[in-house]
Amino acid sequence: EPRRFDRIILTAKASKIPLPLVNQLKDGGHMILPLERWPCQEKLVLLKKTPDGLKRKNLLQVRFVPLVS
């Protein structure tokens, strides 16, 4: 079974929510990441993994370097 985490912090912007990292979250776990919605529009997003799926809260507008995978 893969290792599960309570918290995950991304320090580079992602163009979409990275599902491999979501899968590593424990139920009730949180992930914070900069998410690019459109060019030059990035938001710091807080995700919470629940039994019903992800709950998302937009925190503030930010600027980060791209995530390279």
JSON list of N, CA, C and O in Angstrom, two decimals, residues 12-37:
[
{"chain": "A", "resi": 12, "resn": "ALA", "atom": "N", "xyz": [5.52, 24.81, -6.70]},
{"chain": "A", "resi": 12, "resn": "ALA", "atom": "CA", "xyz": [5.55, 25.23, -8.10]},
{"chain": "A", "resi": 12, "resn": "ALA", "atom": "C", "xyz": [4.12, 25.13, -8.63]},
{"chain": "A", "resi": 12, "resn": "ALA", "atom": "O", "xyz": [3.36, 24.26, -8.21]},
{"chain": "A", "resi": 13, "resn": "LYS", "atom": "N", "xyz": [3.76, 26.04, -9.55]},
{"chain": "A", "resi": 13, "resn": "LYS", "atom": "CA", "xyz": [2.37, 26.06, -10.04]},
{"chain": "A", "resi": 13, "resn": "LYS", "atom": "C", "xyz": [2.07, 24.85, -10.91]},
{"chain": "A", "resi": 13, "resn": "LYS", "atom": "O", "xyz": [2.93, 24.36, -11.65]},
{"chain": "A", "resi": 14, "resn": "ALA", "atom": "N", "xyz": [0.86, 24.37, -10.79]},
{"chain": "A", "resi": 14, "resn": "ALA", "atom": "CA", "xyz": [0.38, 23.25, -11.60]},
{"chain": "A", "resi": 14, "resn": "ALA", "atom": "C", "xyz": [-0.75, 23.76, -12.49]},
{"chain": "A", "resi": 14, "resn": "ALA", "atom": "O", "xyz": [-1.50, 24.66, -12.13]},
{"chain": "A", "resi": 15, "resn": "SER", "atom": "N", "xyz": [-0.88, 23.17, -13.69]},
{"chain": "A", "resi": 15, "resn": "SER", "atom": "CA", "xyz": [-1.96, 23.57, -14.59]},
{"chain": "A", "resi": 15, "resn": "SER", "atom": "C", "xyz": [-3.26, 22.85, -14.24]},
{"chain": "A", "resi": 15, "resn": "SER", "atom": "O", "xyz": [-4.33, 23.27, -14.67]},
{"chain": "A", "resi": 16, "resn": "LYS", "atom": "N", "xyz": [-3.15, 21.77, -13.47]},
{"chain": "A", "resi": 16, "resn": "LYS", "atom": "CA", "xyz": [-4.33, 21.04, -12.99]},
{"chain": "A", "resi": 16, "resn": "LYS", "atom": "C", "xyz": [-3.97, 20.38, -11.67]},
{"chain": "A", "resi": 16, "resn": "LYS", "atom": "O", "xyz": [-2.79, 20.25, -11.33]},
{"chain": "A", "resi": 17, "resn": "ILE", "atom": "N", "xyz": [-4.96, 19.94, -10.94]},
{"chain": "A", "resi": 17, "resn": "ILE", "atom": "CA", "xyz": [-4.72, 19.27, -9.67]},
{"chain": "A", "resi": 17, "resn": "ILE", "atom": "C", "xyz": [-4.03, 17.94, -9.94]},
{"chain": "A", "resi": 17, "resn": "ILE", "atom": "O", "xyz": [-4.56, 17.11, -10.70]},
{"chain": "A", "resi": 18, "resn": "PRO", "atom": "N", "xyz": [-2.84, 17.71, -9.39]},
{"chain": "A", "resi": 18, "resn": "PRO", "atom": "CA", "xyz": [-2.09, 16.48, -9.66]},
{"chain": "A", "resi": 18, "resn": "PRO", "atom": "C", "xyz": [-2.69, 15.27, -8.92]},
{"chain": "A", "resi": 18, "resn": "PRO", "atom": "O", "xyz": [-2.49, 15.09, -7.72]},
{"chain": "A", "resi": 19, "resn": "LEU", "atom": "N", "xyz": [-3.44, 14.45, -9.63]},
{"chain": "A", "resi": 19, "resn": "LEU", "atom": "CA", "xyz": [-4.14, 13.31, -9.03]},
{"chain": "A", "resi": 19, "resn": "LEU", "atom": "C", "xyz": [-3.21, 12.31, -8.35]},
{"chain": "A", "resi": 19, "resn": "LEU", "atom": "O", "xyz": [-3.57, 11.75, -7.31]},
{"chain": "A", "resi": 20, "resn": "PRO", "atom": "N", "xyz": [-1.98, 12.06, -8.87]},
{"chain": "A", "resi": 20, "resn": "PRO", "atom": "CA", "xyz": [-1.09, 11.15, -8.13]},
{"chain": "A", "resi": 20, "resn": "PRO", "atom": "C", "xyz": [-0.81, 11.64, -6.71]},
{"chain": "A", "resi": 20, "resn": "PRO", "atom": "O", "xyz": [-0.68, 10.84, -5.79]},
{"chain": "A", "resi": 21, "resn": "LEU", "atom": "N", "xyz": [-0.72, 12.96, -6.53]},
{"chain": "A", "resi": 21, "resn": "LEU", "atom": "CA", "xyz": [-0.50, 13.49, -5.18]},
{"chain": "A", "resi": 21, "resn": "LEU", "atom": "C", "xyz": [-1.78, 13.42, -4.35]},
{"chain": "A", "resi": 21, "resn": "LEU", "atom": "O", "xyz": [-1.73, 13.12, -3.16]},
{"chain": "A", "resi": 22, "resn": "VAL", "atom": "N", "xyz": [-2.93, 13.69, -4.96]},
{"chain": "A", "resi": 22, "resn": "VAL", "atom": "CA", "xyz": [-4.21, 13.56, -4.26]},
{"chain": "A", "resi": 22, "resn": "VAL", "atom": "C", "xyz": [-4.36, 12.13, -3.74]},
{"chain": "A", "resi": 22, "resn": "VAL", "atom": "O", "xyz": [-4.80, 11.91, -2.62]},
{"chain": "A", "resi": 23, "resn": "ASN", "atom": "N", "xyz": [-3.96, 11.16, -4.55]},
{"chain": "A", "resi": 23, "resn": "ASN", "atom": "CA", "xyz": [-4.07, 9.75, -4.16]},
{"chain": "A", "resi": 23, "resn": "ASN", "atom": "C", "xyz": [-3.18, 9.41, -2.97]},
{"chain": "A", "resi": 23, "resn": "ASN", "atom": "O", "xyz": [-3.41, 8.42, -2.29]},
{"chain": "A", "resi": 24, "resn": "GLN", "atom": "N", "xyz": [-2.15, 10.24, -2.72]},
{"chain": "A", "resi": 24, "resn": "GLN", "atom": "CA", "xyz": [-1.26, 10.00, -1.59]},
{"chain": "A", "resi": 24, "resn": "GLN", "atom": "C", "xyz": [-1.75, 10.66, -0.30]},
{"chain": "A", "resi": 24, "resn": "GLN", "atom": "O", "xyz": [-1.17, 10.45, 0.76]},
{"chain": "A", "resi": 25, "resn": "LEU", "atom": "N", "xyz": [-2.83, 11.45, -0.39]},
{"chain": "A", "resi": 25, "resn": "LEU", "atom": "CA", "xyz": [-3.39, 12.08, 0.81]},
{"chain": "A", "resi": 25, "resn": "LEU", "atom": "C", "xyz": [-4.24, 11.10, 1.60]},
{"chain": "A", "resi": 25, "resn": "LEU", "atom": "O", "xyz": [-4.99, 10.30, 1.02]},
{"chain": "A", "resi": 26, "resn": "LYS", "atom": "N", "xyz": [-4.14, 11.19, 2.91]},
{"chain": "A", "resi": 26, "resn": "LYS", "atom": "CA", "xyz": [-5.06, 10.45, 3.78]},
{"chain": "A", "resi": 26, "resn": "LYS", "atom": "C", "xyz": [-6.43, 11.11, 3.70]},
{"chain": "A", "resi": 26, "resn": "LYS", "atom": "O", "xyz": [-6.54, 12.29, 3.36]},
{"chain": "A", "resi": 27, "resn": "ASP", "atom": "N", "xyz": [-7.49, 10.37, 4.04]},
{"chain": "A", "resi": 27, "resn": "ASP", "atom": "CA", "xyz": [-8.80, 10.99, 4.19]},
{"chain": "A", "resi": 27, "resn": "ASP", "atom": "C", "xyz": [-8.70, 12.06, 5.26]},
{"chain": "A", "resi": 27, "resn": "ASP", "atom": "O", "xyz": [-8.10, 11.84, 6.32]},
{"chain": "A", "resi": 28, "resn": "GLY", "atom": "N", "xyz": [-9.21, 13.24, 4.98]},
{"chain": "A", "resi": 28, "resn": "GLY", "atom": "CA", "xyz": [-9.10, 14.36, 5.90]},
{"chain": "A", "resi": 28, "resn": "GLY", "atom": "C", "xyz": [-7.82, 15.16, 5.69]},
{"chain": "A", "resi": 28, "resn": "GLY", "atom": "O", "xyz": [-7.62, 16.18, 6.33]},
{"chain": "A", "resi": 29, "resn": "GLY", "atom": "N", "xyz": [-6.94, 14.69, 4.79]},
{"chain": "A", "resi": 29, "resn": "GLY", "atom": "CA", "xyz": [-5.68, 15.37, 4.52]},
{"chain": "A", "resi": 29, "resn": "GLY", "atom": "C", "xyz": [-5.87, 16.63, 3.69]},
{"chain": "A", "resi": 29, "resn": "GLY", "atom": "O", "xyz": [-6.89, 16.81, 3.02]},
{"chain": "A", "resi": 30, "resn": "HIS", "atom": "N", "xyz": [-4.87, 17.51, 3.74]},
{"chain": "A", "resi": 30, "resn": "HIS", "atom": "CA", "xyz": [-4.91, 18.78, 3.02]},
{"chain": "A", "resi": 30, "resn": "HIS", "atom": "C", "xyz": [-3.74, 18.89, 2.06]},
{"chain": "A", "resi": 30, "resn": "HIS", "atom": "O", "xyz": [-2.65, 18.39, 2.35]},
{"chain": "A", "resi": 31, "resn": "MET", "atom": "N", "xyz": [-3.99, 19.57, 0.95]},
{"chain": "A", "resi": 31, "resn": "MET", "atom": "CA", "xyz": [-2.94, 19.92, 0.01]},
{"chain": "A", "resi": 31, "resn": "MET", "atom": "C", "xyz": [-3.08, 21.40, -0.32]},
{"chain": "A", "resi": 31, "resn": "MET", "atom": "O", "xyz": [-4.19, 21.88, -0.53]},
{"chain": "A", "resi": 32, "resn": "ILE", "atom": "N", "xyz": [-1.95, 22.11, -0.33]},
{"chain": "A", "resi": 32, "resn": "ILE", "atom": "CA", "xyz": [-1.97, 23.50, -0.74]},
{"chain": "A", "resi": 32, "resn": "ILE", "atom": "C", "xyz": [-1.06, 23.62, -1.95]},
{"chain": "A", "resi": 32, "resn": "ILE", "atom": "O", "xyz": [0.03, 23.03, -1.98]},
{"chain": "A", "resi": 33, "resn": "LEU", "atom": "N", "xyz": [-1.54, 24.33, -2.98]},
{"chain": "A", "resi": 33, "resn": "LEU", "atom": "CA", "xyz": [-0.77, 24.44, -4.21]},
{"chain": "A", "resi": 33, "resn": "LEU", "atom": "C", "xyz": [-1.16, 25.68, -4.98]},
{"chain": "A", "resi": 33, "resn": "LEU", "atom": "O", "xyz": [-2.30, 26.13, -4.89]},
{"chain": "A", "resi": 34, "resn": "PRO", "atom": "N", "xyz": [-0.21, 26.23, -5.75]},
{"chain": "A", "resi": 34, "resn": "PRO", "atom": "CA", "xyz": [-0.56, 27.28, -6.69]},
{"chain": "A", "resi": 34, "resn": "PRO", "atom": "C", "xyz": [-1.11, 26.63, -7.96]},
{"chain": "A", "resi": 34, "resn": "PRO", "atom": "O", "xyz": [-0.49, 25.72, -8.52]},
{"chain": "A", "resi": 35, "resn": "LEU", "atom": "N", "xyz": [-2.27, 27.06, -8.38]},
{"chain": "A", "resi": 35, "resn": "LEU", "atom": "CA", "xyz": [-2.96, 26.45, -9.52]},
{"chain": "A", "resi": 35, "resn": "LEU", "atom": "C", "xyz": [-3.15, 27.51, -10.60]},
{"chain": "A", "resi": 35, "resn": "LEU", "atom": "O", "xyz": [-3.73, 28.57, -10.33]},
{"chain": "A", "resi": 36, "resn": "GLU", "atom": "N", "xyz": [-2.66, 27.23, -11.80]},
{"chain": "A", "resi": 36, "resn": "GLU", "atom": "CA", "xyz": [-2.80, 28.15, -12.92]},
{"chain": "A", "resi": 36, "resn": "GLU", "atom": "C", "xyz": [-4.13, 27.90, -13.62]},
{"chain": "A", "resi": 36, "resn": "GLU", "atom": "O", "xyz": [-4.39, 26.80, -14.09]},
{"chain": "A", "resi": 37, "resn": "ARG", "atom": "N", "xyz": [-4.98, 28.90, -13.65]},
{"chain": "A", "resi": 37, "resn": "ARG", "atom": "CA", "xyz": [-6.28, 28.77, -14.31]},
{"chain": "A", "resi": 37, "resn": "ARG", "atom": "C", "xyz": [-6.20, 29.27, -15.75]},
{"chain": "A", "resi": 37, "resn": "ARG", "atom": "O", "xyz": [-6.73, 28.67, -16.65]}
]
